[in-house]
mmCIF file with all atom_site columns, C-alpha atoms in Angstrom:
data_model
loop_
_atom_site.group_PDB
_atom_site.id
_atom_site.type_symbol
_atom_site.label_atom_id
_atom_site.label_alt_id
_atom_site.label_comp_id
_atom_site.label_asym_id
_atom_site.label_entity_id
_atom_site.label_seq_id
_atom_site.pdbx_PDB_ins_code
_atom_site.Cartn_x
_atom_site.Cartn_y
_atom_site.Cartn_z
_atom_site.occupancy
_atom_site.B_iso_or_equiv
_atom_site.pdbx_formal_charge
_atom_site.auth_seq_id
_atom_site.auth_comp_id
_atom_site.auth_asym_id
_atom_site.auth_atom_id
_atom_site.pdbx_PDB_model_num
ATOM 1   C CA . MET A 1 1   ? -67.382 -32.089 5.265  1.00 0.00 ? 21  MET A CA 1
ATOM 2   C CA . ASP A 1 2   ? -65.697 -29.473 3.123  1.00 0.00 ? 22  ASP A CA 1
ATOM 3   C CA . ASP A 1 3   ? -61.950 -29.426 2.467  1.00 0.00 ? 23  ASP A CA 1
ATOM 4   C CA . SER A 1 4   ? -61.080 -26.555 4.803  1.00 0.00 ? 24  SER A CA 1
ATOM 5   C CA . THR A 1 5   ? -62.942 -28.210 7.710  1.00 0.00 ? 25  THR A CA 1
ATOM 6   C CA . PHE A 1 6   ? -61.248 -31.537 6.974  1.00 0.00 ? 26  PHE A CA 1
ATOM 7   C CA . LEU A 1 7   ? -57.794 -29.926 6.908  1.00 0.00 ? 27  LEU A CA 1
ATOM 8   C CA . ARG A 1 8   ? -58.425 -28.017 10.134 1.00 0.00 ? 28  ARG A CA 1
ATOM 9   C CA . ARG A 1 9   ? -59.647 -31.143 11.974 1.00 0.00 ? 29  ARG A CA 1
ATOM 10  C CA . ALA A 1 10  ? -56.861 -33.367 10.629 1.00 0.00 ? 30  ALA A CA 1
ATOM 11  C CA . SER A 1 11  ? -54.171 -30.801 11.514 1.00 0.00 ? 31  SER A CA 1
ATOM 12  C CA . LEU A 1 12  ? -55.507 -30.324 15.031 1.00 0.00 ? 32  LEU A CA 1
ATOM 13  C CA . ALA A 1 13  ? -55.935 -34.058 15.632 1.00 0.00 ? 33  ALA A CA 1
ATOM 14  C CA . LEU A 1 14  ? -52.539 -35.107 14.297 1.00 0.00 ? 34  LEU A CA 1
ATOM 15  C CA . ASN A 1 15  ? -50.286 -32.109 14.947 1.00 0.00 ? 35  ASN A CA 1
ATOM 16  C CA . GLY A 1 16  ? -52.135 -30.128 17.616 1.00 0.00 ? 36  GLY A CA 1
ATOM 17  C CA . ILE A 1 17  ? -52.130 -26.915 15.569 1.00 0.00 ? 37  ILE A CA 1
ATOM 18  C CA . GLN A 1 18  ? -54.265 -25.317 12.876 1.00 0.00 ? 38  GLN A CA 1
ATOM 19  C CA . PRO A 1 19  ? -52.967 -25.231 9.303  1.00 0.00 ? 39  PRO A CA 1
ATOM 20  C CA . THR A 1 20  ? -51.507 -21.999 7.965  1.00 0.00 ? 40  THR A CA 1
ATOM 21  C CA . ALA A 1 21  ? -53.546 -19.858 5.579  1.00 0.00 ? 41  ALA A CA 1
ATOM 22  C CA . ASP A 1 22  ? -51.179 -20.777 2.735  1.00 0.00 ? 42  ASP A CA 1
ATOM 23  C CA . GLU A 1 23  ? -51.593 -24.467 3.532  1.00 0.00 ? 43  GLU A CA 1
ATOM 24  C CA . VAL A 1 24  ? -55.402 -24.140 3.466  1.00 0.00 ? 44  VAL A CA 1
ATOM 25  C CA . ARG A 1 25  ? -55.351 -22.294 0.128  1.00 0.00 ? 45  ARG A CA 1
ATOM 26  C CA . ALA A 1 26  ? -53.039 -24.878 -1.447 1.00 0.00 ? 46  ALA A CA 1
ATOM 27  C CA . PHE A 1 27  ? -55.194 -27.739 -0.149 1.00 0.00 ? 47  PHE A CA 1
ATOM 28  C CA . ILE A 1 28  ? -58.451 -26.217 -1.405 1.00 0.00 ? 48  ILE A CA 1
ATOM 29  C CA . ASN A 1 29  ? -56.917 -25.550 -4.850 1.00 0.00 ? 49  ASN A CA 1
ATOM 30  C CA . ASP A 1 30  ? -55.551 -29.107 -5.150 1.00 0.00 ? 50  ASP A CA 1
ATOM 31  C CA . ALA A 1 31  ? -57.730 -30.974 -7.653 1.00 0.00 ? 51  ALA A CA 1
ATOM 32  C CA . SER A 1 32  ? -56.392 -34.451 -6.799 1.00 0.00 ? 52  SER A CA 1
ATOM 33  C CA . SER A 1 33  ? -58.977 -37.044 -5.802 1.00 0.00 ? 53  SER A CA 1
ATOM 34  C CA . GLN A 1 34  ? -56.490 -38.432 -3.233 1.00 0.00 ? 54  GLN A CA 1
ATOM 35  C CA . LYS A 1 35  ? -55.560 -35.104 -1.631 1.00 0.00 ? 55  LYS A CA 1
ATOM 36  C CA . ARG A 1 36  ? -57.025 -35.963 1.764  1.00 0.00 ? 56  ARG A CA 1
ATOM 37  C CA . LEU A 1 37  ? -55.127 -39.238 1.975  1.00 0.00 ? 57  LEU A CA 1
ATOM 38  C CA . HIS A 1 38  ? -51.910 -37.511 0.878  1.00 0.00 ? 58  HIS A CA 1
ATOM 39  C CA . LYS A 1 39  ? -52.412 -34.697 3.399  1.00 0.00 ? 59  LYS A CA 1
ATOM 40  C CA . VAL A 1 40  ? -52.905 -37.142 6.271  1.00 0.00 ? 60  VAL A CA 1
ATOM 41  C CA . ASP A 1 41  ? -49.720 -38.967 5.238  1.00 0.00 ? 61  ASP A CA 1
ATOM 42  C CA . GLU A 1 42  ? -47.887 -35.633 5.146  1.00 0.00 ? 62  GLU A CA 1
ATOM 43  C CA . LEU A 1 43  ? -49.189 -34.625 8.588  1.00 0.00 ? 63  LEU A CA 1
ATOM 44  C CA . LEU A 1 44  ? -48.066 -37.967 10.027 1.00 0.00 ? 64  LEU A CA 1
ATOM 45  C CA . ARG A 1 45  ? -44.538 -37.496 8.629  1.00 0.00 ? 65  ARG A CA 1
ATOM 46  C CA . ARG A 1 46  ? -44.058 -34.094 10.254 1.00 0.00 ? 66  ARG A CA 1
ATOM 47  C CA . SER A 1 47  ? -41.912 -33.955 13.372 1.00 0.00 ? 67  SER A CA 1
ATOM 48  C CA . ARG A 1 48  ? -44.738 -31.955 14.929 1.00 0.00 ? 68  ARG A CA 1
ATOM 49  C CA . TYR A 1 49  ? -46.835 -35.165 14.949 1.00 0.00 ? 69  TYR A CA 1
ATOM 50  C CA . ALA A 1 50  ? -44.312 -37.038 17.089 1.00 0.00 ? 70  ALA A CA 1
ATOM 51  C CA . ASP A 1 51  ? -43.802 -34.011 19.369 1.00 0.00 ? 71  ASP A CA 1
ATOM 52  C CA . TYR A 1 52  ? -47.509 -33.461 19.904 1.00 0.00 ? 72  TYR A CA 1
ATOM 53  C CA . TRP A 1 53  ? -48.385 -37.100 20.599 1.00 0.00 ? 73  TRP A CA 1
ATOM 54  C CA . ALA A 1 54  ? -45.341 -37.642 22.813 1.00 0.00 ? 74  ALA A CA 1
ATOM 55  C CA . PHE A 1 55  ? -46.521 -34.715 24.924 1.00 0.00 ? 75  PHE A CA 1
ATOM 56  C CA . ARG A 1 56  ? -50.057 -36.169 25.044 1.00 0.00 ? 76  ARG A CA 1
ATOM 57  C CA . LEU A 1 57  ? -48.854 -39.657 26.047 1.00 0.00 ? 77  LEU A CA 1
ATOM 58  C CA . ARG A 1 58  ? -46.674 -38.185 28.798 1.00 0.00 ? 78  ARG A CA 1
ATOM 59  C CA . GLN A 1 59  ? -49.664 -36.210 30.109 1.00 0.00 ? 79  GLN A CA 1
ATOM 60  C CA . TRP A 1 60  ? -51.892 -39.291 30.098 1.00 0.00 ? 80  TRP A CA 1
ATOM 61  C CA . VAL A 1 61  ? -49.372 -41.219 32.179 1.00 0.00 ? 81  VAL A CA 1
ATOM 62  C CA . ARG A 1 62  ? -48.891 -38.284 34.571 1.00 0.00 ? 82  ARG A CA 1
ATOM 63  C CA . GLU A 1 63  ? -52.640 -37.924 35.073 1.00 0.00 ? 83  GLU A CA 1
ATOM 64  C CA . LEU A 1 64  ? -53.224 -41.572 35.986 1.00 0.00 ? 84  LEU A CA 1
ATOM 65  C CA . ARG A 1 65  ? -52.678 -40.648 39.626 1.00 0.00 ? 85  ARG A CA 1
ATOM 66  C CA . GLU A 1 66  ? -54.316 -37.949 41.663 1.00 0.00 ? 86  GLU A CA 1
ATOM 67  C CA . VAL A 1 67  ? -51.180 -37.438 43.741 1.00 0.00 ? 87  VAL A CA 1
ATOM 68  C CA . LYS A 1 68  ? -48.171 -36.163 41.827 1.00 0.00 ? 88  LYS A CA 1
ATOM 69  C CA . GLY A 1 69  ? -44.498 -36.417 42.650 1.00 0.00 ? 89  GLY A CA 1
ATOM 70  C CA . GLN A 1 70  ? -43.845 -40.156 42.758 1.00 0.00 ? 90  GLN A CA 1
ATOM 71  C CA . GLY A 1 71  ? -40.419 -39.534 41.241 1.00 0.00 ? 91  GLY A CA 1
ATOM 72  C CA . MET A 1 72  ? -41.335 -40.025 37.607 1.00 0.00 ? 92  MET A CA 1
ATOM 73  C CA . ASP A 1 73  ? -38.818 -38.678 35.084 1.00 0.00 ? 93  ASP A CA 1
ATOM 74  C CA . SER A 1 74  ? -41.063 -36.756 32.686 1.00 0.00 ? 94  SER A CA 1
ATOM 75  C CA . LYS A 1 75  ? -38.201 -35.922 30.352 1.00 0.00 ? 95  LYS A CA 1
ATOM 76  C CA . THR A 1 76  ? -37.206 -39.505 29.573 1.00 0.00 ? 96  THR A CA 1
ATOM 77  C CA . LEU A 1 77  ? -40.868 -40.519 29.286 1.00 0.00 ? 97  LEU A CA 1
ATOM 78  C CA . TYR A 1 78  ? -41.332 -37.733 26.727 1.00 0.00 ? 98  TYR A CA 1
ATOM 79  C CA . PHE A 1 79  ? -38.248 -38.853 24.781 1.00 0.00 ? 99  PHE A CA 1
ATOM 80  C CA . TYR A 1 80  ? -39.472 -42.465 24.802 1.00 0.00 ? 100 TYR A CA 1
ATOM 81  C CA . ALA A 1 81  ? -42.895 -41.366 23.527 1.00 0.00 ? 101 ALA A CA 1
ATOM 82  C CA . ARG A 1 82  ? -41.331 -39.008 20.937 1.00 0.00 ? 102 ARG A CA 1
ATOM 83  C CA . GLU A 1 83  ? -39.223 -41.847 19.560 1.00 0.00 ? 103 GLU A CA 1
ATOM 84  C CA . ALA A 1 84  ? -42.199 -44.241 19.538 1.00 0.00 ? 104 ALA A CA 1
ATOM 85  C CA . MET A 1 85  ? -44.402 -41.764 17.667 1.00 0.00 ? 105 MET A CA 1
ATOM 86  C CA . GLY A 1 86  ? -41.609 -40.849 15.268 1.00 0.00 ? 106 GLY A CA 1
ATOM 87  C CA . GLU A 1 87  ? -41.136 -44.533 14.410 1.00 0.00 ? 107 GLU A CA 1
ATOM 88  C CA . ASN A 1 88  ? -44.913 -44.958 14.066 1.00 0.00 ? 108 ASN A CA 1
ATOM 89  C CA . ARG A 1 89  ? -44.969 -47.805 16.598 1.00 0.00 ? 109 ARG A CA 1
ATOM 90  C CA . SER A 1 90  ? -48.323 -49.457 17.052 1.00 0.00 ? 110 SER A CA 1
ATOM 91  C CA . TRP A 1 91  ? -50.402 -48.630 20.114 1.00 0.00 ? 111 TRP A CA 1
ATOM 92  C CA . ALA A 1 92  ? -50.132 -52.311 21.085 1.00 0.00 ? 112 ALA A CA 1
ATOM 93  C CA . ARG A 1 93  ? -46.320 -52.055 21.077 1.00 0.00 ? 113 ARG A CA 1
ATOM 94  C CA . ILE A 1 94  ? -46.377 -48.826 23.099 1.00 0.00 ? 114 ILE A CA 1
ATOM 95  C CA . ALA A 1 95  ? -48.733 -50.431 25.635 1.00 0.00 ? 115 ALA A CA 1
ATOM 96  C CA . SER A 1 96  ? -46.460 -53.461 25.865 1.00 0.00 ? 116 SER A CA 1
ATOM 97  C CA . ASP A 1 97  ? -43.371 -51.255 26.291 1.00 0.00 ? 117 ASP A CA 1
ATOM 98  C CA . LEU A 1 98  ? -44.976 -49.297 29.119 1.00 0.00 ? 118 LEU A CA 1
ATOM 99  C CA . ILE A 1 99  ? -46.552 -52.242 30.920 1.00 0.00 ? 119 ILE A CA 1
ATOM 100 C CA . ASN A 1 100 ? -43.548 -54.570 30.617 1.00 0.00 ? 120 ASN A CA 1
ATOM 101 C CA . SER A 1 101 ? -40.841 -51.965 31.080 1.00 0.00 ? 121 SER A CA 1
ATOM 102 C CA . GLN A 1 102 ? -37.599 -52.737 32.801 1.00 0.00 ? 122 GLN A CA 1
ATOM 103 C CA . GLY A 1 103 ? -34.796 -50.340 33.566 1.00 0.00 ? 123 GLY A CA 1
ATOM 104 C CA . ASN A 1 104 ? -33.755 -47.089 35.134 1.00 0.00 ? 124 ASN A CA 1
ATOM 105 C CA . ILE A 1 105 ? -36.214 -44.225 34.552 1.00 0.00 ? 125 ILE A CA 1
ATOM 106 C CA . LYS A 1 106 ? -33.296 -41.869 33.867 1.00 0.00 ? 126 LYS A CA 1
ATOM 107 C CA . TYR A 1 107 ? -32.410 -43.880 30.766 1.00 0.00 ? 127 TYR A CA 1
ATOM 108 C CA . ASP A 1 108 ? -35.534 -45.857 29.866 1.00 0.00 ? 128 ASP A CA 1
ATOM 109 C CA . GLY A 1 109 ? -38.562 -43.600 29.560 1.00 0.00 ? 129 GLY A CA 1
ATOM 110 C CA . SER A 1 110 ? -41.029 -46.467 29.340 1.00 0.00 ? 130 SER A CA 1
ATOM 111 C CA . ALA A 1 111 ? -40.131 -47.508 32.909 1.00 0.00 ? 131 ALA A CA 1
ATOM 112 C CA . ASN A 1 112 ? -41.877 -44.360 34.163 1.00 0.00 ? 132 ASN A CA 1
ATOM 113 C CA . PHE A 1 113 ? -45.306 -45.943 33.756 1.00 0.00 ? 133 PHE A CA 1
ATOM 114 C CA . ALA A 1 114 ? -44.725 -48.332 36.668 1.00 0.00 ? 134 ALA A CA 1
ATOM 115 C CA . VAL A 1 115 ? -42.991 -45.686 38.777 1.00 0.00 ? 135 VAL A CA 1
ATOM 116 C CA . GLN A 1 116 ? -45.858 -43.222 38.300 1.00 0.00 ? 136 GLN A CA 1
ATOM 117 C CA . LEU A 1 117 ? -48.234 -45.887 39.593 1.00 0.00 ? 137 LEU A CA 1
ATOM 118 C CA . SER A 1 118 ? -45.906 -46.756 42.509 1.00 0.00 ? 138 SER A CA 1
ATOM 119 C CA . GLY A 1 119 ? -45.513 -50.338 41.335 1.00 0.00 ? 139 GLY A CA 1
ATOM 120 C CA . GLU A 1 120 ? -48.600 -51.351 43.323 1.00 0.00 ? 140 GLU A CA 1
ATOM 121 C CA . PRO A 1 121 ? -50.550 -54.146 41.568 1.00 0.00 ? 141 PRO A CA 1
ATOM 122 C CA . ALA A 1 122 ? -53.946 -52.527 42.131 1.00 0.00 ? 142 ALA A CA 1
ATOM 123 C CA . GLU A 1 123 ? -52.769 -49.126 40.878 1.00 0.00 ? 143 GLU A CA 1
ATOM 124 C CA . LEU A 1 124 ? -51.000 -50.651 37.899 1.00 0.00 ? 144 LEU A CA 1
ATOM 125 C CA . GLY A 1 125 ? -54.152 -52.566 37.007 1.00 0.00 ? 145 GLY A CA 1
ATOM 126 C CA . GLU A 1 126 ? -56.339 -49.492 37.339 1.00 0.00 ? 146 GLU A CA 1
ATOM 127 C CA . GLY A 1 127 ? -53.921 -47.306 35.380 1.00 0.00 ? 147 GLY A CA 1
ATOM 128 C CA . THR A 1 128 ? -53.544 -49.891 32.630 1.00 0.00 ? 148 THR A CA 1
ATOM 129 C CA . ALA A 1 129 ? -57.317 -50.321 32.328 1.00 0.00 ? 149 ALA A CA 1
ATOM 130 C CA . ARG A 1 130 ? -57.871 -46.558 32.148 1.00 0.00 ? 150 ARG A CA 1
ATOM 131 C CA . MET A 1 131 ? -55.104 -45.861 29.673 1.00 0.00 ? 151 MET A CA 1
ATOM 132 C CA . PHE A 1 132 ? -55.308 -48.854 27.358 1.00 0.00 ? 152 PHE A CA 1
ATOM 133 C CA . LEU A 1 133 ? -58.806 -50.285 27.791 1.00 0.00 ? 153 LEU A CA 1
ATOM 134 C CA . GLY A 1 134 ? -60.653 -46.990 28.281 1.00 0.00 ? 154 GLY A CA 1
ATOM 135 C CA . VAL A 1 135 ? -62.501 -48.149 31.379 1.00 0.00 ? 155 VAL A CA 1
ATOM 136 C CA . ASN A 1 136 ? -62.267 -47.088 35.000 1.00 0.00 ? 156 ASN A CA 1
ATOM 137 C CA . ILE A 1 137 ? -62.306 -50.272 37.071 1.00 0.00 ? 157 ILE A CA 1
ATOM 138 C CA . ALA A 1 138 ? -61.498 -48.694 40.452 1.00 0.00 ? 158 ALA A CA 1
ATOM 139 C CA . CYS A 1 139 ? -64.988 -49.221 41.868 1.00 0.00 ? 159 CYS A CA 1
ATOM 140 C CA . ALA A 1 140 ? -64.710 -52.970 41.194 1.00 0.00 ? 160 ALA A CA 1
ATOM 141 C CA . GLN A 1 141 ? -62.002 -53.134 43.860 1.00 0.00 ? 161 GLN A CA 1
ATOM 142 C CA . CYS A 1 142 ? -64.722 -53.210 46.508 1.00 0.00 ? 162 CYS A CA 1
ATOM 143 C CA . HIS A 1 143 ? -67.856 -54.247 44.598 1.00 0.00 ? 163 HIS A CA 1
ATOM 144 C CA . ASP A 1 144 ? -69.014 -55.338 41.157 1.00 0.00 ? 164 ASP A CA 1
ATOM 145 C CA . HIS A 1 145 ? -68.844 -52.531 38.591 1.00 0.00 ? 165 HIS A CA 1
ATOM 146 C CA . PRO A 1 146 ? -72.252 -50.815 38.439 1.00 0.00 ? 166 PRO A CA 1
ATOM 147 C CA . TYR A 1 147 ? -72.265 -50.331 34.647 1.00 0.00 ? 167 TYR A CA 1
ATOM 148 C CA . VAL A 1 148 ? -69.937 -52.957 33.174 1.00 0.00 ? 168 VAL A CA 1
ATOM 149 C CA . ASP A 1 149 ? -71.130 -56.494 33.899 1.00 0.00 ? 169 ASP A CA 1
ATOM 150 C CA . GLU A 1 150 ? -67.758 -58.016 32.958 1.00 0.00 ? 170 GLU A CA 1
ATOM 151 C CA . TRP A 1 151 ? -65.950 -56.120 35.760 1.00 0.00 ? 171 TRP A CA 1
ATOM 152 C CA . GLU A 1 152 ? -66.836 -57.984 38.888 1.00 0.00 ? 172 GLU A CA 1
ATOM 153 C CA . ARG A 1 153 ? -64.838 -57.677 42.073 1.00 0.00 ? 173 ARG A CA 1
ATOM 154 C CA . MET A 1 154 ? -63.049 -60.967 41.344 1.00 0.00 ? 174 MET A CA 1
ATOM 155 C CA . SER A 1 155 ? -62.191 -59.752 37.815 1.00 0.00 ? 175 SER A CA 1
ATOM 156 C CA . TYR A 1 156 ? -60.553 -56.653 39.285 1.00 0.00 ? 176 TYR A CA 1
ATOM 157 C CA . TRP A 1 157 ? -58.295 -58.669 41.569 1.00 0.00 ? 177 TRP A CA 1
ATOM 158 C CA . ARG A 1 158 ? -57.434 -61.176 38.845 1.00 0.00 ? 178 ARG A CA 1
ATOM 159 C CA . PHE A 1 159 ? -56.414 -58.316 36.567 1.00 0.00 ? 179 PHE A CA 1
ATOM 160 C CA . ALA A 1 160 ? -54.405 -56.632 39.327 1.00 0.00 ? 180 ALA A CA 1
ATOM 161 C CA . SER A 1 161 ? -52.644 -59.907 40.125 1.00 0.00 ? 181 SER A CA 1
ATOM 162 C CA . TYR A 1 162 ? -50.956 -59.798 36.708 1.00 0.00 ? 182 TYR A CA 1
ATOM 163 C CA . PHE A 1 163 ? -48.891 -56.912 38.080 1.00 0.00 ? 183 PHE A CA 1
ATOM 164 C CA . ALA A 1 164 ? -48.016 -58.605 41.381 1.00 0.00 ? 184 ALA A CA 1
ATOM 165 C CA . ARG A 1 165 ? -44.523 -59.495 40.136 1.00 0.00 ? 185 ARG A CA 1
ATOM 166 C CA . MET A 1 166 ? -43.746 -55.862 39.273 1.00 0.00 ? 186 MET A CA 1
ATOM 167 C CA . GLU A 1 167 ? -41.163 -54.231 41.506 1.00 0.00 ? 187 GLU A CA 1
ATOM 168 C CA . VAL A 1 168 ? -40.133 -50.620 41.793 1.00 0.00 ? 188 VAL A CA 1
ATOM 169 C CA . LYS A 1 169 ? -36.685 -50.311 43.297 1.00 0.00 ? 189 LYS A CA 1
ATOM 170 C CA . GLY A 1 170 ? -34.567 -47.375 44.307 1.00 0.00 ? 190 GLY A CA 1
ATOM 171 C CA . PHE A 1 171 ? -30.820 -47.312 44.757 1.00 0.00 ? 191 PHE A CA 1
ATOM 172 C CA . GLY A 1 172 ? -29.106 -44.103 45.821 1.00 0.00 ? 192 GLY A CA 1
ATOM 173 C CA . GLY A 1 173 ? -32.030 -41.997 44.689 1.00 0.00 ? 193 GLY A CA 1
ATOM 174 C CA . ASP A 1 174 ? -32.374 -43.776 41.343 1.00 0.00 ? 194 ASP A CA 1
ATOM 175 C CA . LYS A 1 175 ? -35.798 -45.214 40.725 1.00 0.00 ? 195 LYS A CA 1
ATOM 176 C CA . LEU A 1 176 ? -35.964 -48.395 38.734 1.00 0.00 ? 196 LEU A CA 1
ATOM 177 C CA . ALA A 1 177 ? -38.881 -50.329 37.392 1.00 0.00 ? 197 ALA A CA 1
ATOM 178 C CA . SER A 1 178 ? -38.452 -53.991 36.726 1.00 0.00 ? 198 SER A CA 1
ATOM 179 C CA . ARG A 1 179 ? -40.612 -56.901 35.768 1.00 0.00 ? 199 ARG A CA 1
#
């Protein structure tokens, strides 16, 4: 892959935008053997990286349900995700924050994950599997998964039972997620 293609793909993947013409020229003219590594590090340090990936994470959580309007606070979820990306938190830590969240969605953006999925164990299990495991287990609710041998009906319900202690509470219009 040539340098201009690499820079375009890295910029789109990490920052969601194409590099400027000046940036491409400077990158192509750089004779350093480590220029790709340095450019990736630079792209990761830009505030655009945190903005772009916070937006993406918020969209992924919002799209976990077909029906919208469960009372999720998109703004605080975005700010949580922006902070997490800016601090370069691991995906494992972000997953843990979202799954084990506790607090008021107006102040704790990570609590929106449970609220978006209505705090129902089955929905939380399905949403968690889709977002963090990359597999749709919904069909295993009623029958063994047709393509993934490991996802039998019993496996689905065991996984969903992890979320059985999750509660979504509302006081005076405030939605809270707690573990």
